[in-house]
Amino acid sequence: MTKGLARHDEPARPRFPMLLLTATLTSVLSLGPTAAPANVSAEMLTVDAVRADVAVAREAYERVHPGYDRYTKRATLDAAWEDIVDDAESDGGMTLGTFYLRLQATLALIRCNHTKAELSPAQVERRETNPLYLPAAWEVVDGRAFVLAATDPALRPRDELLAIDGVTIPELITRYGELSPIDGFTEHAREREYGSSSEFRGGVLEHFRIETENVPATAVLTVQTGDAPPREVSVDRVDLDAWKEAQALVQPFQLDFRDAVTFEPLGDDAGYLRVDTFVNYRNTVRPDRIYDPIFKQLRRDDRSTLILDLRNNGGGSADALNRLYAHLMPRGRAARLVREIRMVTNNLDGLRDYLWTWSKRALNPKRWWFRTNDDGTYTLRPILATTTRRIRPDRWAFRGRIIVLTSHANASAVSTLMAKLSDQDNVTVVGEPTGGSAEGVTANILYFLRLPNSKITGRLPAQRIYNDVETFTPGMGVSPDVEILRTADDVRTGRDRALEHALSLAGQAPDALSQ
């Protein structure tokens, strides 16, 4: 059963990916073979090299990706692949940076947040050894950019960033914004990746600009503090490690689950639980070691309301996710977050030489692992699909009212949890529409496709998830019960209206939270 069953028509053809690149952007941004030799992204790929890499990528995504034409017509994707080759033939080749950008533009058409292109090793080395980044953490809200923190004193928190090297923020968004991958039609989710992203090397706008423009070592920025007149400042660009240091002033760049959970009692009757990531594979901890003390305290204190703040959470590991659900689910029988996992093929012949993944078994799937469906897809058998197993309520599970705070940054596994929680009668969802897919994303196992000539790697999801939810809007994430969109004025004033509303629902004062 679904809500919002009105069909989402496929966009006529996204404004950015192919048309703009083959015309305006290619002429404005391509570095050409005469650019500085130290810039590997300016080196030319031959026509044959481009043709061969496109052939490998196209076959792999067409054959393996379980959501390849879920949101975009196959004819549109066919044309996108063919345009890359046509332009290389017309220009006598293509720079590595432009090819990378064109490949990402094509993958973005698939509309899957787990589908993206990664830089080649040579491009990565350039990023790690050259000053290419602004010395700041910044974000885009309502199409406007604001500094969150900076390692250069010329930039101050809440300064509005109007232009970079004479290029306005709206113009940068027009050039590069649609290269940010999203699930389905969650266009609102793109903004959160523009200034800072853990998925790319730099935020989306800087990351892709570096590949197709010669960014100077000193950046000239137009900034505005409050209502004061705009001013120009010059800052030295920094390398990737120094850029990460700026991001860490806001939040650790690679946050682990064990360090991402905070809890604070509120008054006599409520509590505030914040979980900023479910990533539990770098520094692993048993999730119940984190959750149990918190939920024991909630039970011991007989608190009736819990504010669950997931706004900074983009997903992560199944164990951290599942165990949180076990502490939030209602009394009664066991339930599951995911009802089914499907693949469109278990035949990787001809592709294995280009593929890598965490488990070698996944490169040689066995027929007995799957049940064949009438539509030709394959369902992973429950004995192997651990994420479809039923979860039993934890003995310390919270029985009171739950207020979940959401944001555009939510995607992947956390959107799965939110979709399930939104079906519960004791849950109120407050905040922004999420990214991800309430119905289920394409993810789980990811293949990494190394292209033979450019050495660029494409992330290739192998499985489609079907969430065990009662309601969803096709192509969308989770819609809040109380929508409170973050605005540019909120950033400038430091106001958190969503949290204020949640505190009000919990019977607490707006300043009840100490952090």
Short mmCIF file of C-alpha atoms in Angstrom, two decimals:
data_model
loop_
_atom_site.label_atom_id
_atom_site.label_comp_id
_atom_site.label_asym_id
_atom_site.label_seq_id
_atom_site.Cartn_x
_atom_site.Cartn_y
_atom_site.Cartn_z
CA MET A 1 0.00 0.00 0.00
CA THR A 2 1.33 3.45 -0.82
CA LYS A 3 0.40 7.03 -0.19
CA GLY A 4 0.94 9.71 -2.79
CA LEU A 5 0.43 7.30 -5.66
CA ALA A 6 0.40 10.04 -8.25
CA ARG A 7 3.07 8.98 -10.74
CA HIS A 8 6.35 10.90 -10.79
CA ASP A 9 7.01 11.66 -14.44
CA GLU A 10 10.65 11.48 -15.42
CA PRO A 11 12.21 14.93 -15.89
CA ALA A 12 12.42 15.79 -19.58
CA ARG A 13 16.18 15.50 -19.29
CA PRO A 14 18.06 17.01 -16.37
CA ARG A 15 19.21 20.55 -16.93
CA PHE A 16 22.81 19.83 -16.08
CA PRO A 17 24.16 16.46 -17.02
CA MET A 18 24.51 16.09 -20.77
CA LEU A 19 23.18 19.10 -22.60
CA LEU A 20 24.98 21.69 -20.51
CA LEU A 21 28.22 19.75 -20.51
CA THR A 22 28.29 19.19 -24.22
CA ALA A 23 27.70 22.87 -24.86
CA THR A 24 28.36 25.55 -22.25
CA LEU A 25 30.44 23.66 -19.72
CA THR A 26 32.72 21.87 -22.12
CA SER A 27 33.76 25.16 -23.69
CA VAL A 28 34.07 26.99 -20.38
CA LEU A 29 35.66 24.32 -18.22
CA SER A 30 37.68 21.86 -20.29
CA LEU A 31 41.34 22.29 -19.54
CA GLY A 32 42.66 21.00 -22.84
CA PRO A 33 46.03 19.39 -23.56
CA THR A 34 48.01 22.63 -23.07
CA ALA A 35 47.22 23.00 -19.35
CA ALA A 36 49.97 22.60 -16.77
CA PRO A 37 51.44 19.08 -17.00
CA ALA A 38 51.29 18.73 -13.20
CA ASN A 39 47.50 18.63 -13.50
CA VAL A 40 46.81 15.01 -14.40
CA SER A 41 43.12 15.86 -14.93
CA ALA A 42 44.16 17.97 -17.93
CA GLU A 43 45.79 15.00 -19.67
CA MET A 44 43.97 13.71 -22.73
CA LEU A 45 42.33 10.32 -23.08
CA THR A 46 42.28 9.06 -26.65
CA VAL A 47 39.02 8.44 -28.45
CA ASP A 48 39.64 4.68 -28.24
CA ALA A 49 40.28 4.93 -24.49
CA VAL A 50 37.04 6.85 -23.91
CA ARG A 51 35.10 4.47 -26.12
CA ALA A 52 36.46 1.41 -24.29
CA ASP A 53 35.80 2.82 -20.81
CA VAL A 54 32.27 3.83 -21.73
CA ALA A 55 31.62 0.35 -23.15
CA VAL A 56 32.70 -1.33 -19.89
CA ALA A 57 30.78 1.09 -17.69
CA ARG A 58 27.63 0.96 -19.78
CA GLU A 59 27.54 -2.84 -19.88
CA ALA A 60 28.15 -3.13 -16.14
CA TYR A 61 25.47 -0.66 -15.10
CA GLU A 62 22.92 -1.92 -17.61
CA ARG A 63 23.44 -5.57 -16.57
CA VAL A 64 23.99 -5.31 -12.84
CA HIS A 65 22.40 -2.17 -11.37
CA PRO A 66 19.01 -3.19 -9.91
CA GLY A 67 17.57 0.32 -10.27
CA TYR A 68 19.15 1.29 -13.58
CA ASP A 69 15.93 2.49 -15.22
CA ARG A 70 13.81 2.72 -12.08
CA TYR A 71 13.49 6.51 -12.33
CA THR A 72 14.94 7.39 -15.74
CA LYS A 73 13.96 5.99 -19.12
CA ARG A 74 16.54 3.71 -20.68
CA ALA A 75 16.50 5.78 -23.86
CA THR A 76 17.68 8.80 -21.86
CA LEU A 77 20.53 6.78 -20.38
CA ASP A 78 21.43 5.35 -23.81
CA ALA A 79 21.73 8.87 -25.19
CA ALA A 80 23.89 9.98 -22.25
CA TRP A 81 26.45 7.20 -22.81
CA GLU A 82 26.48 7.84 -26.57
CA ASP A 83 26.97 11.60 -26.06
CA ILE A 84 30.23 11.01 -24.19
CA VAL A 85 31.67 8.98 -27.05
CA ASP A 86 30.33 11.36 -29.71
CA ASP A 87 31.98 14.34 -28.02
CA ALA A 88 35.28 12.52 -27.65
CA GLU A 89 35.19 11.67 -31.35
CA SER A 90 34.37 15.27 -32.28
CA ASP A 91 37.17 16.70 -30.12
CA GLY A 92 39.81 14.07 -30.84
CA GLY A 93 39.75 12.83 -27.25
CA MET A 94 38.70 14.10 -23.83
CA THR A 95 40.59 15.28 -20.75
CA LEU A 96 40.57 12.95 -17.77
CA GLY A 97 38.85 15.59 -15.65
CA THR A 98 36.09 16.17 -18.17
CA PHE A 99 35.59 12.43 -18.67
CA TYR A 100 35.25 12.00 -14.91
CA LEU A 101 32.66 14.77 -14.79
CA ARG A 102 30.75 13.37 -17.76
CA LEU A 103 30.74 9.90 -16.26
CA GLN A 104 29.37 11.22 -12.97
CA ALA A 105 26.71 13.20 -14.84
CA THR A 106 25.55 10.01 -16.52
CA LEU A 107 25.53 8.01 -13.28
CA ALA A 108 23.57 10.81 -11.58
CA LEU A 109 20.79 10.18 -14.10
CA ILE A 110 20.21 6.78 -12.46
CA ARG A 111 19.09 8.68 -9.35
CA CYS A 112 20.69 6.42 -6.76
CA ASN A 113 22.67 7.96 -3.92
CA HIS A 114 24.99 4.92 -3.83
CA THR A 115 25.87 5.23 -7.53
CA LYS A 116 28.81 7.56 -8.20
CA ALA A 117 32.24 7.84 -9.78
CA GLU A 118 35.44 7.95 -7.74
CA LEU A 119 38.62 9.66 -8.88
CA SER A 120 41.47 7.70 -10.41
CA PRO A 121 44.56 7.08 -8.22
CA ALA A 122 46.44 9.80 -10.12
CA GLN A 123 43.65 12.31 -9.48
CA VAL A 124 43.55 11.33 -5.81
CA GLU A 125 47.30 11.90 -5.51
CA ARG A 126 46.90 15.37 -6.97
CA ARG A 127 44.18 16.16 -4.43
CA GLU A 128 46.38 15.03 -1.54
CA THR A 129 49.50 16.96 -2.53
CA ASN A 130 48.22 20.30 -3.85
CA PRO A 131 46.44 23.29 -2.26
CA LEU A 132 43.06 23.05 -3.98
CA TYR A 133 40.50 23.66 -1.21
CA LEU A 134 39.07 26.54 0.77
CA PRO A 135 40.26 26.49 4.42
CA ALA A 136 36.70 26.32 5.70
CA ALA A 137 33.69 24.17 6.41
CA TRP A 138 30.65 25.68 4.74
CA GLU A 139 27.13 24.70 3.77
CA VAL A 140 24.40 25.76 1.37
CA VAL A 141 20.90 26.52 2.66
CA ASP A 142 18.19 28.02 0.43
CA GLY A 143 20.77 28.40 -2.33
CA ARG A 144 23.01 30.54 -0.12
CA ALA A 145 26.38 29.52 1.31
CA PHE A 146 27.44 30.07 4.93
CA VAL A 147 30.73 29.47 6.69
CA LEU A 148 30.46 27.03 9.60
CA ALA A 149 34.10 27.15 10.69
CA ALA A 150 37.45 28.15 9.18
CA THR A 151 41.16 27.80 9.83
CA ASP A 152 41.82 31.19 8.20
CA PRO A 153 40.87 34.17 10.40
CA ALA A 154 39.66 36.10 7.36
CA LEU A 155 36.55 33.90 7.45
CA ARG A 156 34.20 33.84 10.41
CA PRO A 157 31.36 31.48 11.34
CA ARG A 158 28.01 32.55 9.80
CA ASP A 159 29.72 34.70 7.16
CA GLU A 160 27.78 34.38 3.93
CA LEU A 161 29.93 33.29 1.02
CA LEU A 162 28.65 35.14 -2.05
CA ALA A 163 31.26 34.25 -4.70
CA ILE A 164 34.45 32.23 -5.16
CA ASP A 165 37.05 33.62 -7.59
CA GLY A 166 34.36 35.83 -9.09
CA VAL A 167 31.89 32.98 -9.63
CA THR A 168 28.69 33.35 -7.62
CA ILE A 169 27.36 30.51 -5.52
CA PRO A 170 24.17 30.22 -7.66
CA GLU A 171 26.34 29.93 -10.77
CA LEU A 172 28.45 27.18 -9.18
CA ILE A 173 25.25 25.36 -8.23
CA THR A 174 24.03 25.63 -11.83
CA ARG A 175 27.33 24.22 -13.12
CA TYR A 176 27.83 21.39 -10.69
CA GLY A 177 24.78 20.91 -8.46
CA GLU A 178 23.12 18.13 -10.40
CA LEU A 179 26.27 16.03 -10.23
CA SER A 180 25.33 15.34 -6.62
CA PRO A 181 23.63 11.91 -6.64
CA ILE A 182 20.21 11.55 -5.03
CA ASP A 183 17.67 8.78 -4.59
CA GLY A 184 14.60 9.11 -6.77
CA PHE A 185 13.17 12.61 -6.84
CA THR A 186 14.57 13.94 -3.55
CA GLU A 187 15.94 17.10 -5.16
CA HIS A 188 15.99 18.82 -1.78
CA ALA A 189 18.73 16.42 -0.62
CA ARG A 190 21.34 17.81 -3.03
CA GLU A 191 22.08 20.99 -1.08
CA ARG A 192 23.57 19.21 1.92
CA GLU A 193 26.43 17.91 -0.21
CA TYR A 194 27.36 21.18 -1.90
CA GLY A 195 29.73 22.62 0.69
CA SER A 196 30.96 19.53 2.49
CA SER A 197 30.67 15.85 1.66
CA SER A 198 32.26 12.72 3.08
CA GLU A 199 31.42 10.96 -0.18
CA PHE A 200 33.57 13.20 -2.39
CA ARG A 201 36.94 14.84 -1.85
CA GLY A 202 35.56 18.18 -0.84
CA GLY A 203 31.99 19.36 -1.13
CA VAL A 204 30.30 18.79 -4.47
CA LEU A 205 30.89 22.31 -5.76
CA GLU A 206 34.62 22.32 -5.00
CA HIS A 207 35.16 18.66 -5.85
CA PHE A 208 33.94 18.89 -9.43
CA ARG A 209 35.21 22.37 -10.08
CA ILE A 210 38.76 21.21 -9.31
CA GLU A 211 38.53 18.62 -12.08
CA THR A 212 37.59 21.05 -14.82
CA GLU A 213 38.96 24.45 -13.84
CA ASN A 214 42.39 25.74 -12.89
CA VAL A 215 41.71 26.95 -9.35
CA PRO A 216 44.34 29.48 -8.16
CA ALA A 217 46.41 28.83 -5.03
CA THR A 218 44.93 31.99 -3.53
CA ALA A 219 41.16 32.23 -3.56
CA VAL A 220 39.42 35.58 -3.80
CA LEU A 221 36.13 35.39 -1.92
CA THR A 222 33.21 37.76 -1.72
CA VAL A 223 31.75 37.48 1.77
CA GLN A 224 29.16 39.27 3.86
CA THR A 225 28.88 39.44 7.65
CA GLY A 226 25.32 40.03 8.78
CA ASP A 227 23.89 43.13 7.14
CA ALA A 228 27.30 44.73 6.56
CA PRO A 229 28.32 45.51 2.96
CA PRO A 230 29.96 42.63 1.05
CA ARG A 231 33.76 42.59 1.11
CA GLU A 232 36.51 40.75 -0.73
CA VAL A 233 39.01 38.61 1.15
CA SER A 234 41.91 36.52 -0.08
CA VAL A 235 42.68 33.16 1.51
CA ASP A 236 45.31 30.58 0.67
CA ARG A 237 43.89 27.31 -0.52
CA VAL A 238 44.90 24.20 1.44
CA ASP A 239 45.45 20.53 0.69
CA LEU A 240 42.95 17.79 1.44
CA ASP A 241 44.26 17.00 4.94
CA ALA A 242 44.05 20.65 5.94
CA TRP A 243 40.54 20.85 4.46
CA LYS A 244 39.53 17.91 6.66
CA GLU A 245 40.92 19.76 9.68
CA ALA A 246 38.52 22.59 8.92
CA GLN A 247 35.62 20.14 8.68
CA ALA A 248 36.64 18.63 12.03
CA LEU A 249 35.99 21.99 13.69
CA VAL A 250 32.31 21.20 13.10
CA GLN A 251 32.29 17.39 13.35
CA PRO A 252 34.94 14.68 12.96
CA PHE A 253 35.34 14.06 9.25
CA GLN A 254 35.02 10.29 9.65
CA LEU A 255 32.74 9.88 12.63
CA ASP A 256 32.32 6.42 14.14
CA PHE A 257 29.14 5.17 15.78
CA ARG A 258 30.82 4.71 19.15
CA ASP A 259 31.60 8.46 19.25
CA ALA A 260 28.33 9.62 17.65
CA VAL A 261 25.79 8.93 20.40
CA THR A 262 24.91 11.50 23.07
CA PHE A 263 22.10 11.52 25.61
CA GLU A 264 20.78 14.19 27.97
CA PRO A 265 17.83 14.03 30.38
CA LEU A 266 15.34 16.88 29.94
CA GLY A 267 13.49 17.99 33.05
CA ASP A 268 11.74 15.23 34.94
CA ASP A 269 9.87 13.59 32.08
CA ALA A 270 11.83 13.67 28.79
CA GLY A 271 15.16 12.81 27.21
CA TYR A 272 17.20 13.86 24.20
CA LEU A 273 19.09 11.19 22.22
CA ARG A 274 21.30 12.17 19.29
CA VAL A 275 22.82 9.59 16.93
CA ASP A 276 24.96 11.19 14.21
CA THR A 277 25.99 8.05 12.31
CA PHE A 278 25.48 4.29 12.19
CA VAL A 279 28.98 3.68 10.75
CA ASN A 280 30.27 0.84 12.92
CA TYR A 281 32.86 -0.88 10.73
CA ARG A 282 36.02 1.16 11.34
CA ASN A 283 36.12 1.05 15.14
CA THR A 284 33.53 -1.57 15.93
CA VAL A 285 31.57 -1.68 19.15
CA ARG A 286 28.64 -3.84 20.21
CA PRO A 287 25.69 -1.42 19.77
CA ASP A 288 23.89 -2.50 22.95
CA ARG A 289 26.91 -1.37 24.98
CA ILE A 290 25.97 2.13 23.82
CA TYR A 291 22.18 1.89 23.79
CA ASP A 292 21.39 -0.18 26.90
CA PRO A 293 22.62 2.30 29.54
CA ILE A 294 20.60 5.08 27.89
CA PHE A 295 17.37 3.15 27.66
CA LYS A 296 17.82 1.69 31.15
CA GLN A 297 18.02 5.26 32.46
CA LEU A 298 14.90 6.25 30.53
CA ARG A 299 13.05 3.29 32.08
CA ARG A 300 14.44 3.86 35.58
CA ASP A 301 13.49 7.55 35.49
CA ASP A 302 10.04 6.71 34.08
CA ARG A 303 10.41 9.30 31.32
CA SER A 304 7.47 9.49 28.93
CA THR A 305 8.96 11.38 25.94
CA LEU A 306 12.12 10.86 23.92
CA ILE A 307 13.44 13.31 21.33
CA LEU A 308 15.51 11.31 18.83
CA ASP A 309 17.75 13.61 16.78
CA LEU A 310 18.95 11.86 13.60
CA ARG A 311 19.45 14.99 11.48
CA ASN A 312 23.20 14.51 10.94
CA ASN A 313 22.90 10.78 10.29
CA GLY A 314 23.43 9.58 6.71
CA GLY A 315 23.30 5.84 7.42
CA GLY A 316 25.93 3.18 8.03
CA SER A 317 25.99 -0.31 9.54
CA ALA A 318 23.02 -2.64 9.93
CA ASP A 319 23.89 -3.65 13.50
CA ALA A 320 23.79 -0.10 14.88
CA LEU A 321 20.58 0.56 12.95
CA ASN A 322 18.81 -2.66 13.93
CA ARG A 323 19.65 -2.39 17.60
CA LEU A 324 18.34 1.16 17.79
CA TYR A 325 15.10 -0.03 16.23
CA ALA A 326 14.96 -2.85 18.79
CA HIS A 327 15.06 -0.18 21.52
CA LEU A 328 12.27 1.87 19.88
CA MET A 329 9.84 -0.69 18.50
CA PRO A 330 6.45 -1.29 20.13
CA ARG A 331 5.51 -4.22 22.30
CA GLY A 332 4.37 -7.35 20.56
CA ARG A 333 5.76 -9.64 17.94
CA ALA A 334 9.08 -9.29 16.22
CA ALA A 335 9.22 -7.08 13.13
CA ARG A 336 11.65 -6.41 10.32
CA LEU A 337 12.95 -3.30 8.62
CA VAL A 338 13.45 -4.98 5.23
CA ARG A 339 11.15 -7.58 3.70
CA GLU A 340 13.10 -8.54 0.57
CA ILE A 341 16.41 -8.07 -1.28
CA ARG A 342 16.62 -8.56 -5.05
CA MET A 343 19.26 -8.68 -7.78
CA VAL A 344 18.67 -8.40 -11.51
CA THR A 345 21.47 -10.81 -12.41
CA ASN A 346 23.82 -13.29 -10.79
CA ASN A 347 25.94 -13.57 -13.94
CA LEU A 348 29.10 -11.44 -13.81
CA ASP A 349 30.90 -13.18 -16.68
CA GLY A 350 32.98 -10.73 -18.67
CA LEU A 351 32.95 -8.14 -15.88
CA ARG A 352 34.88 -9.76 -13.03
CA ASP A 353 38.24 -8.43 -14.24
CA TYR A 354 36.95 -4.92 -13.60
CA LEU A 355 35.11 -5.56 -10.32
CA TRP A 356 36.10 -5.55 -6.66
CA THR A 357 34.04 -5.77 -3.49
CA TRP A 358 34.49 -6.51 0.21
CA SER A 359 33.59 -10.19 -0.13
CA LYS A 360 35.04 -12.38 -2.86
CA ARG A 361 31.94 -14.57 -2.60
CA ALA A 362 29.87 -11.73 -4.00
CA LEU A 363 31.90 -11.85 -7.22
CA ASN A 364 30.88 -15.47 -7.74
CA PRO A 365 27.24 -15.69 -6.65
CA LYS A 366 25.83 -19.22 -6.46
CA ARG A 367 22.46 -20.13 -7.95
CA TRP A 368 21.22 -21.66 -4.70
CA TRP A 369 21.58 -18.29 -2.96
CA PHE A 370 18.53 -17.01 -4.87
CA ARG A 371 14.91 -17.70 -5.63
CA THR A 372 13.99 -16.84 -9.23
CA ASN A 373 11.03 -14.50 -9.62
CA ASP A 374 8.48 -14.37 -12.44
CA ASP A 375 9.94 -11.08 -13.70
CA GLY A 376 13.40 -12.61 -14.11
CA THR A 377 14.90 -11.02 -10.98
CA TYR A 378 16.45 -12.99 -8.13
CA THR A 379 15.46 -12.80 -4.47
CA LEU A 380 18.20 -13.44 -1.94
CA ARG A 381 17.19 -16.34 0.28
CA PRO A 382 16.44 -15.40 3.90
CA ILE A 383 19.25 -17.57 5.25
CA LEU A 384 21.72 -15.20 3.54
CA ALA A 385 19.75 -11.95 3.77
CA THR A 386 20.56 -11.02 7.36
CA THR A 387 18.93 -7.59 7.03
CA THR A 388 15.53 -9.22 6.42
CA ARG A 389 15.58 -11.12 9.69
CA ARG A 390 12.97 -10.22 12.26
CA ILE A 391 13.99 -8.04 15.17
CA ARG A 392 12.58 -8.58 18.64
CA PRO A 393 11.90 -5.68 21.00
CA ASP A 394 14.74 -5.14 23.43
CA ARG A 395 13.93 -5.67 27.10
CA TRP A 396 14.70 -1.96 27.66
CA ALA A 397 12.73 -0.72 24.65
CA PHE A 398 11.18 2.73 25.13
CA ARG A 399 7.38 2.67 25.45
CA GLY A 400 6.57 6.36 25.53
CA ARG A 401 6.20 9.11 22.96
CA ILE A 402 9.01 9.46 20.39
CA ILE A 403 9.72 12.68 18.50
CA VAL A 404 12.10 12.07 15.59
CA LEU A 405 14.04 15.02 14.13
CA THR A 406 14.83 14.71 10.41
CA SER A 407 16.79 16.64 7.78
CA HIS A 408 17.56 16.69 4.07
CA ALA A 409 20.87 14.98 4.95
CA ASN A 410 19.17 11.73 5.96
CA ALA A 411 19.51 8.93 3.42
CA SER A 412 20.28 5.24 3.02
CA ALA A 413 19.78 3.13 6.18
CA VAL A 414 18.60 5.97 8.41
CA SER A 415 15.74 6.71 6.00
CA THR A 416 14.80 3.02 6.24
CA LEU A 417 14.58 3.35 10.02
CA MET A 418 12.61 6.60 9.81
CA ALA A 419 10.15 5.07 7.34
CA LYS A 420 9.50 2.22 9.75
CA LEU A 421 9.19 4.46 12.79
CA SER A 422 6.77 6.79 11.00
CA ASP A 423 4.28 3.88 10.87
CA GLN A 424 4.21 3.72 14.68
CA ASP A 425 1.35 5.45 16.49
CA ASN A 426 3.67 6.77 19.22
CA VAL A 427 6.04 8.54 16.79
CA THR A 428 5.89 12.14 15.56
CA VAL A 429 8.36 13.12 12.82
CA VAL A 430 9.51 16.75 12.88
CA GLY A 431 11.83 18.60 10.50
CA GLU A 432 12.67 18.39 6.81
CA PRO A 433 11.75 15.81 4.15
CA THR A 434 14.60 13.31 4.01
CA GLY A 435 16.72 12.00 1.21
CA GLY A 436 16.94 8.29 0.56
CA SER A 437 13.94 6.14 -0.24
CA ALA A 438 11.13 5.19 2.12
CA GLU A 439 10.31 2.35 -0.26
CA GLY A 440 13.89 1.05 -0.31
CA VAL A 441 17.22 2.00 -1.87
CA THR A 442 19.57 0.17 -4.20
CA ALA A 443 22.60 -0.69 -2.10
CA ASN A 444 23.58 -3.47 0.35
CA ILE A 445 26.42 -5.00 -1.70
CA LEU A 446 28.45 -2.46 -3.67
CA TYR A 447 30.74 -3.45 -6.51
CA PHE A 448 33.62 -1.15 -7.40
CA LEU A 449 34.09 -0.97 -11.17
CA ARG A 450 37.64 0.04 -12.20
CA LEU A 451 37.65 1.34 -15.78
CA PRO A 452 40.66 0.07 -17.77
CA ASN A 453 42.00 3.31 -19.28
CA SER A 454 41.00 6.25 -17.08
CA LYS A 455 41.35 4.12 -13.89
CA ILE A 456 38.26 5.88 -12.58
CA THR A 457 36.17 3.67 -10.28
CA GLY A 458 32.38 3.57 -10.36
CA ARG A 459 30.32 2.45 -7.39
CA LEU A 460 27.82 -0.12 -8.59
CA PRO A 461 25.04 -1.29 -6.24
CA ALA A 462 24.13 -4.92 -6.74
CA GLN A 463 20.92 -5.25 -4.75
CA ARG A 464 17.59 -3.50 -4.39
CA ILE A 465 16.09 -3.23 -0.91
CA TYR A 466 12.34 -3.50 -0.30
CA ASN A 467 11.54 -1.91 3.05
CA ASP A 468 8.85 -3.49 5.21
CA VAL A 469 6.73 -0.35 5.52
CA GLU A 470 3.01 0.32 5.29
CA THR A 471 3.15 3.67 3.50
CA PHE A 472 5.56 5.47 1.20
CA THR A 473 5.62 7.94 -1.66
CA PRO A 474 7.37 6.45 -4.71
CA GLY A 475 10.69 8.13 -5.42
CA MET A 476 10.72 10.04 -2.14
CA GLY A 477 12.18 9.74 1.33
CA VAL A 478 10.27 10.25 4.56
CA SER A 479 7.87 13.20 4.88
CA PRO A 480 7.66 14.70 8.37
CA ASP A 481 4.39 15.02 10.25
CA VAL A 482 5.44 18.56 11.13
CA GLU A 483 7.53 20.13 8.36
CA ILE A 484 10.03 22.77 9.49
CA LEU A 485 12.46 23.75 6.77
CA ARG A 486 15.80 25.21 7.76
CA THR A 487 16.27 28.69 6.27
CA ALA A 488 19.16 31.04 5.57
CA ASP A 489 17.91 33.27 8.40
CA ASP A 490 18.12 30.29 10.77
CA VAL A 491 21.78 29.85 9.86
CA ARG A 492 22.56 33.56 10.23
CA THR A 493 20.91 33.76 13.65
CA GLY A 494 21.93 30.32 14.89
CA ARG A 495 18.32 29.38 15.51
CA ASP A 496 17.13 25.73 15.53
CA ARG A 497 13.37 25.93 15.00
CA ALA A 498 12.89 22.18 14.56
CA LEU A 499 14.51 21.43 17.90
CA GLU A 500 12.52 24.25 19.53
CA HIS A 501 9.31 22.65 18.26
CA ALA A 502 10.35 19.20 19.47
CA LEU A 503 11.15 20.59 22.90
CA SER A 504 7.76 22.29 22.98
CA LEU A 505 6.01 19.01 22.12
CA ALA A 506 7.97 17.39 24.96
CA GLY A 507 6.82 20.09 27.37
CA GLN A 508 10.27 21.61 27.68
CA ALA A 509 11.55 25.17 27.45
CA PRO A 510 13.36 26.21 24.23
CA ASP A 511 16.65 26.40 26.15
CA ALA A 512 16.19 23.11 28.01
CA LEU A 513 19.01 21.44 26.10
CA SER A 514 22.45 22.40 27.34
CA GLN A 515 24.32 21.68 24.08
#
